[in-house]
Coordinates of C-alpha atoms and ligand atoms in Angstrom, one line a residue:
M329 CA -0.1 -0.1 0.3
M330 CA 1.5 4.1 -0.8
N331 CA 1.3 6.1 1.6
S332 CA -0.7 9.0 1.3
S333 CA 2.3 11.0 1.0
A334 CA 3.8 9.1 -1.6
V335 CA 0.1 9.3 -3.5
I336 CA 0.2 13.1 -3.1
L337 CA 3.7 12.9 -5.0
L338 CA 2.4 10.9 -8.0
G339 CA -0.6 13.3 -8.1
V340 CA 1.4 16.3 -8.6
I341 CA 3.9 14.8 -10.8
I342 CA 0.8 13.7 -12.8
G343 CA -0.6 17.3 -12.6
I344 CA 2.4 18.9 -13.8
W345 CA 2.9 16.5 -16.7
T346 CA -0.5 16.7 -17.9
T347 CA -0.5 20.6 -17.8
Q348 CA 3.2 20.0 -19.5
R349 CA 1.4 18.0 -22.1
I350 CA -1.9 20.7 -22.5
V351 CA 0.6 23.9 -22.2
A352 CA 2.8 22.5 -25.1
F353 CA -0.8 21.3 -26.8
R354 CA -2.7 24.7 -26.7
N355 CA 0.8 26.7 -28.1
A356 CA 1.1 24.3 -31.2
V357 CA -2.4 25.1 -31.4
R358 CA -1.0 28.8 -31.1
G359 CA 1.6 28.2 -33.9
I360 CA -0.4 27.3 -36.3
K361 CA -2.5 30.6 -35.6
N362 CA -5.2 27.7 -34.9
H363 CA -5.4 27.0 -38.7
T364 CA -8.3 24.4 -39.9
G365 CA -8.2 20.9 -39.0
L366 CA -8.3 18.5 -36.7
R367 CA -7.4 18.7 -32.3
V368 CA -7.3 15.7 -31.3
L369 CA -5.9 13.1 -28.4
L370 CA -4.6 10.4 -29.9
D371 CA -2.6 10.4 -32.8
I372 CA -0.1 7.3 -32.9
P373 CA 1.5 6.7 -36.6
G374 CA 0.8 3.4 -38.3
L375 CA -2.2 3.0 -36.0
S376 CA -4.5 5.8 -36.5
I377 CA -5.5 5.5 -39.4
Y378 CA -7.2 1.7 -38.2
M379 CA -9.2 3.6 -35.6
P380 CA -13.1 4.8 -35.9
R381 CA -13.3 8.9 -35.8
I382 CA -14.3 9.4 -32.2
P383 CA -14.9 13.1 -32.1
Y384 CA -11.7 15.4 -30.0
V385 CA -10.3 12.0 -29.4
T386 CA -9.0 10.2 -33.1
G387 CA -8.9 11.4 -36.3
G388 CA -10.4 8.4 -38.1
K389 CA -11.8 8.5 -41.7
D390 CA -10.6 12.5 -41.9
G391 CA -6.6 11.7 -40.8
R392 CA -6.6 9.2 -43.6
W393 CA -4.9 8.6 -47.0
D394 CA -8.7 7.7 -48.6
A395 CA -10.1 10.8 -46.8
K396 CA -9.8 11.8 -50.7
W397 CA -11.2 16.0 -51.2
G398 CA -13.8 15.5 -48.7
A399 CA -12.0 15.9 -45.9
F400 CA -10.3 19.4 -47.3
E401 CA -14.1 20.1 -48.2
R402 CA -14.7 19.4 -44.6
F403 CA -12.3 21.6 -43.2
G404 CA -13.0 24.3 -45.6
A405 CA -9.2 24.7 -47.3
G406 CA -6.4 22.8 -49.4
I407 CA -4.7 22.7 -45.8
F408 CA -5.5 21.6 -43.2
A409 CA -3.8 21.0 -40.1
S410 CA -3.9 18.2 -37.1
V411 CA -2.7 18.4 -33.8
S412 CA -2.5 15.6 -31.3
L413 CA -1.6 15.5 -27.8
L414 CA -0.8 11.8 -27.2
P415 CA 1.8 10.2 -27.7
K416 CA 3.3 13.9 -27.6
V417 CA 1.8 16.9 -29.2
R418 CA 2.6 16.5 -33.0
V419 CA 1.6 18.8 -36.0
T420 CA 0.6 17.9 -38.8
F421 CA -0.6 18.6 -42.2
S422 CA -2.4 17.3 -44.7
I423 CA -1.9 19.1 -48.4
A424 CA -3.8 18.9 -51.5
D425 CA -3.4 22.3 -53.0
A426 CA -1.5 22.4 -56.5
S427 CA 1.1 25.8 -55.6
A428 CA 1.6 24.2 -52.2
I429 CA 2.8 21.1 -53.1
K430 CA 4.7 22.2 -56.2
E431 CA 6.7 24.5 -53.3
I432 CA 7.2 22.2 -51.6
L433 CA 8.6 19.0 -53.9
S434 CA 10.7 22.1 -55.5
S435 CA 12.3 22.9 -52.4
R436 CA 14.4 19.4 -50.9
H437 CA 16.2 21.5 -48.1
R438 CA 13.1 23.4 -47.1
F439 CA 11.3 20.8 -47.0
P440 CA 13.3 17.3 -46.4
K441 CA 11.5 13.6 -46.6
P442 CA 11.0 12.5 -42.8
I443 CA 13.9 10.0 -43.0
D444 CA 12.2 8.1 -39.8
Q445 CA 9.5 7.0 -41.2
Y446 CA 11.5 5.0 -44.0
R447 CA 13.0 2.3 -42.0
L448 CA 11.1 -0.3 -42.9
L449 CA 13.0 0.3 -45.9
R450 CA 16.3 -0.3 -44.9
I451 CA 16.4 -4.0 -44.3
F452 CA 19.8 -4.2 -46.2
G453 CA 20.5 -0.6 -45.6
D454 CA 21.1 2.9 -46.9
N455 CA 19.7 3.7 -50.2
I456 CA 18.0 5.9 -52.9
V457 CA 14.2 6.1 -51.2
A458 CA 14.8 6.0 -47.9
S459 CA 17.8 8.3 -47.3
E460 CA 18.5 12.0 -47.4
G461 CA 21.3 14.6 -47.8
D462 CA 25.0 13.6 -49.3
D463 CA 24.2 10.4 -48.5
W464 CA 21.1 10.1 -51.2
K465 CA 23.0 12.8 -53.9
R466 CA 25.6 10.1 -54.0
Y467 CA 23.4 7.7 -54.2
R468 CA 20.9 9.4 -57.2
K469 CA 24.3 10.1 -59.4
I470 CA 25.5 6.7 -59.3
C471 CA 21.8 5.2 -59.3
G472 CA 20.6 7.3 -62.1
P473 CA 22.2 6.6 -65.3
S474 CA 21.0 2.9 -64.6
F475 CA 17.5 4.3 -65.8
S476 CA 18.8 5.1 -69.2
E477 CA 17.4 5.7 -72.8
R478 CA 18.8 1.1 -74.0
N479 CA 17.4 0.8 -70.2
N480 CA 13.6 2.3 -72.0
K481 CA 13.9 0.2 -74.5
L482 CA 14.7 -3.5 -72.6
V483 CA 11.9 -2.5 -70.9
W484 CA 9.6 -3.0 -73.5
D485 CA 10.9 -5.0 -75.3
E486 CA 10.8 -7.6 -72.7
T487 CA 7.5 -6.7 -71.1
V488 CA 6.4 -7.4 -75.2
R489 CA 7.7 -10.5 -75.1
I490 CA 6.5 -11.6 -71.5
V491 CA 3.5 -11.1 -72.2
R492 CA 3.6 -12.3 -76.0
E493 CA 4.4 -15.8 -73.9
L494 CA 1.7 -15.5 -72.1
V495 CA -0.6 -14.9 -74.9
E496 CA 0.5 -17.5 -76.7
G497 CA 1.9 -20.0 -74.9
V498 CA -0.1 -20.0 -72.1
W499 CA -3.2 -18.3 -72.5
G500 CA -3.3 -19.6 -76.2
V501 CA -4.7 -18.2 -78.9
E502 CA -7.3 -21.1 -79.7
R503 CA -8.7 -20.3 -76.1
R504 CA -11.6 -17.9 -76.0
E505 CA -12.0 -16.6 -72.9
V506 CA -10.0 -16.5 -69.5
G507 CA -11.4 -16.5 -66.1
V508 CA -9.2 -15.2 -63.7
E509 CA -11.0 -14.0 -60.0
H510 CA -8.0 -11.9 -59.3
A511 CA -5.9 -9.4 -62.3
M512 CA -3.4 -9.5 -59.6
E513 CA -2.7 -13.5 -60.7
V514 CA -1.8 -11.8 -64.1
A515 CA -0.3 -8.8 -63.2
M516 CA 2.4 -9.6 -60.6
P517 CA 4.0 -12.4 -62.7
L518 CA 4.2 -10.3 -65.2
A519 CA 5.5 -7.1 -63.2
L520 CA 7.6 -9.2 -61.8
F521 CA 8.8 -11.5 -65.1
T522 CA 9.8 -7.4 -66.5
I523 CA 12.0 -6.2 -63.3
G524 CA 13.8 -9.9 -63.0
S525 CA 14.6 -9.3 -66.7
A526 CA 14.6 -5.2 -66.9
G527 CA 16.3 -5.0 -63.9
F528 CA 18.5 -7.7 -63.0
G529 CA 19.0 -9.3 -66.4
R530 CA 17.9 -12.7 -65.2
R531 CA 15.4 -14.2 -67.7
M532 CA 12.0 -15.4 -66.5
S533 CA 8.5 -17.1 -68.0
W534 CA 5.3 -18.2 -66.7
T535 CA 6.0 -22.3 -68.4
E536 CA 9.9 -22.8 -67.8
E537 CA 10.9 -24.8 -64.7
F538 CA 12.9 -23.2 -62.1
T539 CA 15.7 -24.2 -60.3
P540 CA 17.4 -23.1 -57.6
S541 CA 21.8 -22.0 -58.3
S542 CA 24.4 -24.1 -56.7
K543 CA 24.5 -21.9 -54.0
T544 CA 20.8 -21.2 -52.6
R545 CA 18.0 -23.3 -51.9
L546 CA 15.3 -21.1 -53.7
S547 CA 14.7 -20.7 -57.3
F548 CA 15.6 -16.9 -58.6
K549 CA 11.5 -16.5 -59.4
D550 CA 10.4 -17.8 -56.0
T551 CA 13.1 -15.7 -54.5
L552 CA 11.7 -12.7 -55.4
H553 CA 8.3 -13.9 -55.7
Y554 CA 8.7 -14.4 -51.3
V555 CA 10.3 -11.6 -50.9
S556 CA 8.0 -8.9 -51.8
E557 CA 4.9 -10.9 -50.7
G558 CA 6.6 -10.7 -47.3
F559 CA 7.9 -7.3 -47.2
M560 CA 5.2 -6.7 -43.9
T561 CA 6.0 -10.3 -42.4
K562 CA 10.5 -9.3 -42.9
I563 CA 9.7 -5.8 -41.2
I564 CA 7.5 -7.3 -38.5
V565 CA 8.1 -10.6 -37.1
P566 CA 11.9 -10.9 -35.1
R567 CA 14.4 -12.7 -36.2
W568 CA 14.2 -15.2 -33.4
A569 CA 10.3 -16.0 -33.9
V570 CA 10.6 -16.7 -37.6
S571 CA 10.6 -21.1 -37.1
F572 CA 6.8 -20.4 -35.4
H573 CA 4.9 -20.3 -38.8
K574 CA 6.2 -22.3 -42.1
S575 CA 5.3 -18.8 -44.3
F576 CA 8.3 -16.7 -41.9
S577 CA 10.6 -19.0 -42.2
Q578 CA 9.8 -18.9 -46.2
V579 CA 10.3 -15.4 -46.3
S580 CA 13.2 -15.4 -43.5
L581 CA 14.5 -17.9 -46.1
A582 CA 14.1 -15.9 -49.1
Y583 CA 15.9 -12.4 -47.9
D584 CA 19.0 -14.5 -47.3
E585 CA 18.6 -15.7 -50.9
L586 CA 18.4 -12.8 -52.0
K587 CA 21.4 -11.5 -50.7
R588 CA 22.8 -14.6 -52.2
Y589 CA 21.9 -14.0 -55.5
M590 CA 22.7 -10.4 -55.6
Y591 CA 26.0 -11.3 -54.3
E592 CA 26.4 -13.6 -56.9
M593 CA 25.0 -11.6 -59.4
I594 CA 27.8 -9.0 -58.6
E595 CA 30.8 -11.2 -58.6
Q596 CA 29.9 -12.9 -62.1
R597 CA 29.8 -9.5 -63.3
R598 CA 32.4 -8.4 -61.9
T599 CA 34.8 -11.5 -62.8
A600 CA 33.3 -12.0 -66.5
V601 CA 36.4 -12.8 -69.1
T602 CA 34.7 -11.2 -71.8
K603 CA 32.3 -8.0 -70.6
E604 CA 28.7 -8.1 -72.3
E605 CA 27.0 -4.8 -72.9
R606 CA 24.4 -5.7 -71.4
Y607 CA 21.7 -2.6 -70.7
D608 CA 19.9 -3.8 -67.3
L609 CA 19.8 -1.8 -64.1
L610 CA 22.3 -3.8 -61.9
S611 CA 24.7 -4.2 -65.0
S612 CA 24.1 -0.5 -65.6
L613 CA 25.1 0.5 -61.7
L614 CA 27.9 -2.0 -61.4
D615 CA 29.2 -0.2 -64.1
A616 CA 28.4 3.1 -62.5
N617 CA 30.1 2.6 -59.6
D618 CA 33.3 0.4 -60.9
N619 CA 33.8 3.9 -63.3
E620 CA 33.0 5.8 -60.1
V621 CA 36.0 5.8 -57.8
S622 CA 35.1 7.6 -53.6
P623 CA 38.7 9.5 -53.5
N624 CA 40.5 6.7 -51.8
G625 CA 40.3 4.5 -54.7
E626 CA 37.6 2.7 -53.7
P627 CA 34.2 1.9 -55.6
A628 CA 31.9 5.1 -55.0
L629 CA 29.2 2.0 -53.1
T630 CA 30.1 -1.0 -50.4
D631 CA 28.6 -4.1 -52.0
E632 CA 26.4 -3.4 -48.9
E633 CA 24.9 0.0 -50.5
L634 CA 25.1 -1.9 -54.0
L635 CA 22.8 -4.6 -52.9
S636 CA 20.3 -2.3 -50.9
N637 CA 19.9 -0.2 -53.6
I638 CA 19.1 -2.9 -55.7
Y639 CA 16.8 -4.3 -53.8
I640 CA 14.8 -1.3 -53.9
F641 CA 14.3 -1.0 -57.2
L642 CA 12.9 -4.1 -57.5
I643 CA 10.1 -3.5 -53.8
A644 CA 9.9 0.8 -55.1
G645 CA 9.4 -1.2 -59.2
H646 CA 7.7 -4.1 -59.5
E647 CA 4.5 -4.0 -56.9
T648 CA 3.4 -0.4 -58.0
T649 CA 3.6 -1.2 -61.8
A650 CA 1.5 -4.2 -60.9
H651 CA -0.8 -2.5 -59.6
T652 CA -1.3 0.4 -62.1
L653 CA -1.9 -2.1 -64.5
C654 CA -4.3 -3.9 -62.4
F655 CA -6.6 -0.8 -62.1
A656 CA -6.3 0.3 -65.2
W657 CA -7.1 -2.5 -66.2
G658 CA -10.3 -3.0 -64.3
L659 CA -11.6 0.2 -64.6
L660 CA -11.1 -0.3 -68.5
A661 CA -13.7 -3.4 -68.4
L662 CA -15.8 -1.1 -66.3
Y663 CA -15.6 1.9 -69.5
Q664 CA -16.5 0.0 -72.6
D665 CA -16.5 2.9 -74.7
E666 CA -13.0 3.8 -73.2
Q667 CA -12.0 0.4 -73.8
E668 CA -13.1 0.2 -77.4
R669 CA -11.0 4.0 -78.0
A670 CA -7.6 2.8 -77.2
Y671 CA -8.1 -0.9 -78.9
Q672 CA -9.2 1.5 -81.8
E673 CA -5.8 3.7 -81.2
I674 CA -3.9 0.2 -81.4
K675 CA -4.8 -0.9 -84.3
N676 CA -4.1 2.3 -86.2
A677 CA -0.9 2.3 -84.5
I678 CA 0.5 -0.9 -85.1
P679 CA -1.6 -2.8 -87.9
D680 CA -0.1 -5.0 -89.1
D681 CA 0.4 -8.5 -86.7
R682 CA 4.1 -7.5 -85.6
N683 CA 4.9 -6.6 -82.2
P684 CA 4.8 -3.4 -81.0
S685 CA 8.0 -1.3 -81.0
Y686 CA 9.9 1.0 -79.2
Q687 CA 9.0 3.6 -82.0
D688 CA 5.2 2.9 -81.0
I689 CA 4.6 5.1 -78.2
A690 CA 4.7 8.5 -79.8
S691 CA 1.3 6.5 -82.0
L692 CA -0.4 5.8 -78.2
K693 CA -1.2 8.8 -76.6
Y694 CA -4.5 6.9 -75.2
I695 CA -2.2 4.3 -74.0
E696 CA -1.2 6.9 -71.9
A697 CA -3.5 9.0 -71.3
I698 CA -5.1 5.3 -69.5
L699 CA -1.9 5.2 -67.4
N700 CA -2.2 9.0 -66.1
E701 CA -5.9 8.7 -65.5
T702 CA -5.5 5.1 -63.8
L703 CA -2.9 7.1 -61.4
R704 CA -4.8 10.1 -60.8
L705 CA -7.4 8.1 -59.8
Y706 CA -5.9 5.3 -57.6
P707 CA -2.1 7.0 -57.4
A708 CA 0.3 3.8 -56.3
A709 CA 1.5 6.3 -53.4
P710 CA -1.2 8.0 -52.0
I711 CA 0.8 10.5 -49.5
I712 CA 4.0 11.7 -49.6
P713 CA 5.7 12.3 -46.2
K714 CA 8.2 16.0 -45.9
L715 CA 9.2 17.7 -42.7
S716 CA 9.9 21.0 -42.4
A717 CA 13.1 22.2 -41.7
E718 CA 12.1 25.4 -40.6
D719 CA 9.8 27.3 -39.1
T720 CA 7.9 28.9 -43.0
T721 CA 4.3 29.6 -44.3
L722 CA 2.1 27.8 -47.3
T723 CA -0.7 29.7 -48.9
T724 CA -3.9 27.9 -49.6
T725 CA -7.6 28.6 -51.2
N726 CA -10.3 28.0 -49.0
N727 CA -13.8 27.5 -49.8
A728 CA -14.6 31.1 -50.2
G729 CA -11.8 31.7 -53.0
E730 CA -9.9 33.2 -51.1
K731 CA -6.0 33.4 -50.1
V732 CA -5.3 32.2 -46.4
T733 CA -1.3 32.0 -45.6
V734 CA -0.8 28.9 -43.1
P735 CA 1.9 29.2 -40.1
I736 CA 4.4 25.8 -40.6
P737 CA 6.0 25.4 -37.8
A738 CA 9.9 23.4 -38.1
G739 CA 9.8 19.8 -37.1
S740 CA 6.2 19.5 -38.5
I741 CA 5.4 16.5 -40.3
I742 CA 3.9 17.4 -44.0
N743 CA 1.9 14.9 -45.7
L744 CA 1.5 15.2 -49.4
H745 CA -1.9 14.0 -50.5
L746 CA -2.2 13.1 -53.2
Y747 CA -5.7 11.2 -53.2
G748 CA -7.0 14.7 -52.0
L749 CA -5.2 16.3 -55.0
H750 CA -5.7 14.3 -57.9
Y751 CA -9.9 14.2 -56.7
N752 CA -9.6 18.1 -56.4
P753 CA -12.5 19.8 -58.1
N754 CA -10.7 23.3 -58.1
H755 CA -8.5 21.4 -60.7
W756 CA -10.3 19.0 -62.0
E757 CA -13.3 18.3 -63.8
D758 CA -16.1 15.4 -62.1
P759 CA -13.1 14.4 -60.3
E760 CA -14.6 11.3 -59.8
V761 CA -15.0 10.1 -63.4
F762 CA -12.7 7.4 -65.2
R763 CA -11.9 10.2 -68.4
P764 CA -8.7 9.2 -69.7
S765 CA -9.0 12.2 -73.1
R766 CA -8.7 14.5 -69.8
F767 CA -4.4 13.8 -70.3
L768 CA -5.2 14.3 -74.0
G769 CA -5.6 18.7 -74.2
D770 CA -3.8 21.0 -72.1
W771 CA -4.2 19.5 -68.3
P772 CA -3.3 20.7 -65.5
R773 CA 0.1 20.0 -64.5
D774 CA 0.6 20.9 -60.9
S775 CA -2.1 18.2 -60.1
F776 CA -0.8 15.7 -60.9
V777 CA 2.1 14.3 -59.4
P778 CA 2.0 10.4 -59.0
F779 CA 5.8 9.5 -59.2
S780 CA 5.9 12.5 -56.9
G781 CA 8.6 15.9 -58.1
G782 CA 11.6 18.3 -57.8
V783 CA 14.6 16.1 -57.7
R784 CA 13.6 13.1 -55.4
S785 CA 10.7 12.7 -58.9
C786 CA 10.7 8.9 -59.0
L787 CA 13.5 7.4 -61.1
G788 CA 11.6 4.8 -62.5
R789 CA 9.1 6.6 -64.1
R790 CA 10.2 5.6 -67.6
F791 CA 11.0 2.5 -66.6
A792 CA 6.8 1.6 -64.9
E793 CA 4.6 3.6 -68.0
L794 CA 6.3 2.1 -70.8
E795 CA 6.1 -1.4 -69.3
F796 CA 2.3 -0.1 -68.2
M797 CA 2.2 0.8 -72.4
A798 CA 3.7 -2.8 -73.9
A799 CA 1.8 -4.8 -71.6
T800 CA -1.5 -3.4 -71.8
V801 CA -0.6 -2.8 -76.2
V802 CA -0.6 -6.6 -76.3
I803 CA -3.4 -7.3 -74.0
L804 CA -5.8 -5.0 -75.1
R805 CA -4.6 -5.9 -79.0
N806 CA -5.6 -9.1 -78.5
Y807 CA -8.5 -9.4 -75.8
K808 CA -11.0 -7.4 -75.0
I809 CA -11.3 -7.4 -70.7
S810 CA -14.8 -7.6 -68.7
V811 CA -15.5 -8.0 -65.7
K812 CA -16.1 -11.9 -64.6
E813 CA -20.2 -11.9 -63.9
D814 CA -21.5 -13.6 -60.9
S815 CA -25.1 -13.9 -60.3
K816 CA -24.7 -13.1 -56.2
F817 CA -24.3 -9.1 -57.3
A818 CA -26.9 -9.4 -60.6
G819 CA -29.0 -6.6 -59.4
E820 CA -26.1 -4.3 -58.7
T821 CA -25.9 -1.2 -60.1
F822 CA -22.9 0.3 -61.9
E823 CA -21.5 2.6 -59.3
E824 CA -22.4 -0.6 -56.8
R825 CA -19.8 -2.5 -59.5
K826 CA -17.6 -0.3 -59.3
A827 CA -16.8 0.0 -55.8
R828 CA -16.8 -3.7 -55.3
V829 CA -14.0 -4.2 -58.3
M830 CA -12.2 -1.2 -57.9
R831 CA -11.8 -1.5 -53.8
C832 CA -8.3 -1.0 -52.5
K833 CA -6.3 -1.0 -49.4
L834 CA -3.3 0.6 -48.8
G835 CA -0.4 -2.0 -48.2
I836 CA 3.3 -0.7 -49.0
S837 CA 1.4 1.0 -51.8
L838 CA -2.2 1.0 -52.9
T839 CA -3.7 -2.2 -53.7
P840 CA -6.4 -3.5 -55.4
V841 CA -8.1 -6.2 -53.3
R842 CA -10.4 -8.6 -55.9
M843 CA -10.4 -7.9 -59.5
P844 CA -12.2 -10.6 -61.4
L845 CA -12.3 -9.8 -65.2
V846 CA -12.7 -11.6 -68.1
F847 CA -10.3 -11.6 -70.9
T848 CA -12.1 -12.8 -74.3
R849 CA -10.1 -12.9 -77.0
R850 CA -11.4 -10.8 -80.5
N851 CA -10.1 -12.5 -83.3
Ligands
HEM742 C1 3.5 3.2 -61.0 C2 4.4 2.9 -61.2 C3 5.1 3.8 -59.9 C4 5.1 4.9 -59.5 C5 4.0 5.0 -58.9 C6 6.2 5.7 -58.0 C7 5.8 6.7 -57.8 C8 7.2 7.3 -56.6 C9 7.1 7.9 -55.4 C10 5.5 8.8 -55.3 C11 8.2 7.8 -55.4 C12 8.5 9.5 -54.2 C13 8.5 8.7 -53.0 C14 8.7 9.6 -52.0 O1 9.5 10.0 -51.9 O2 9.0 8.4 -50.3 C15 9.1 7.6 -56.2 C16 10.1 7.4 -56.1 C17 11.5 6.2 -56.3 N1 10.9 5.2 -57.1 FE1 9.0 5.0 -58.1 N2 7.1 4.7 -58.7 C18 6.7 3.5 -59.8 C19 7.6 3.0 -60.4 C20 9.4 2.7 -60.2 C21 10.1 1.8 -60.8 C22 9.2 1.0 -62.2 C23 11.2 2.1 -60.1 C24 12.7 1.3 -60.5 C25 12.7 0.2 -61.3 C26 11.3 2.9 -58.9 C27 12.0 3.2 -58.2 C28 12.2 4.7 -57.8 C29 13.6 5.5 -57.4 C30 14.2 4.9 -57.2 C31 12.9 6.1 -56.3 C32 13.6 7.1 -55.3 C33 14.3 7.9 -56.0 C34 14.7 9.6 -54.9 O3 14.4 9.4 -54.2 O4 16.0 9.8 -55.3 N3 9.7 3.4 -59.0 N4 8.3 6.3 -57.0

């Protein structure tokens, strides 16, 4: 039993602590001139998005990635501020205003990345996505040249080869219809094979049996598959717990195997007697690294840094593109007129039976517009976090159309809310509607940043765009895509069907939940 003076002491300590918190909270609110937004008791990074909205306690949907423009509408401006009391007083700004986002993306020093939030991407060590400052500059200088024109062409040619192999070799030209329960069954291996080939110089195919190398237990294909599927497991499950479940040990093994494969590949390329001309990302990265030496004569990147950067190409590079392809096919299945227009463009651009070539992209403007419209509606990274390095201000517009200056204290987290921006009715007409033609004429470029922007924009943008276009061209030339019928949903309206088919959740990137589609041969 505590005696009464101990209870009083504890009460005093709690009282002081609570008063300090409340004063800090009030100061934080004053510091932002009580700018519109959420004032909540609790904001636990990573967990808050799963909590319901309880006024003054949690932000719920309004603070979430999928609030779209709705939360900004409710708070009456293109920038709103969440101030929370626990676990610590924190100010977070959500921004869906095009000119404020442009200002942030063009000022890396004022608005760096909050690299604490990128810890999870450092499984193999420091890398281009999860770094800032001089380290990032060094990585960008070495990694940048890998995404060359020659690599672009390789991405195109390899994607065409991979999808043709699916169409001709796996589905077969005789088969009238191919139904899938989830389009990811097609999009994921497709993206995996493309990154395997154009990223690592390892050709994989839909039909081939894969065997492990002399030094590994898993094949390269299975390794990549388990590594990307098991990303969350790898992060959540500690090393000592991997033996608790078969799937945990499989993922752990896959990560070890990936490391072995990477070192093997690095070694092979370095010791090859005759140097082959290869344009995959790994070869170019190795070349660049060997040519670019540090002042003491060592390669610019250590082997660990090489490994971690290659790993990040895999993680950043294949799931995002697979999900985007999947969303696009779902939208084309729902909007048959748009699909027909795309098909006509392909027929006109590539009239004979030849392979679509890299040079054809100039005549595939509608396919490119479909990619952009898909990324507007379903941006793979719906929120991009930044940090304010100094006390500053940003300007936005309120619902009445007046300019509002928002004070941004140093240390505030700034979430670039791409979902909000891409559905902002001040920038986009009928933002909820899938209308690729909006990207054909003049469109508001600052209101569309699915690949981020400024010097920290996506390095693999062209890689992803070409993969998307090549895959979509080969699929649409051969198949008409439609939603798989299901008697359970016989009476649903178009909007209900769209909501069902396009349902998504946030994983490493925005993820389609279940997209049942049918591919019907055109001839
Ligand atoms: C549809 C596909 C893709 C989308 C929507 C996308 C989007 C993005 C976004 C939003 C960022 C900024 C992330 C941040 O600030 O934290 C980013 C960065 C990056 N992406 Fe992509 N990405 C895609 C495909 C790819 C591919 C295919 C690769 C490589 C093969 C790739 C490699 C990278 C790299 C290396 C960075 C870091 C750039 C830097 O910080 O300097 N991405 N991407």
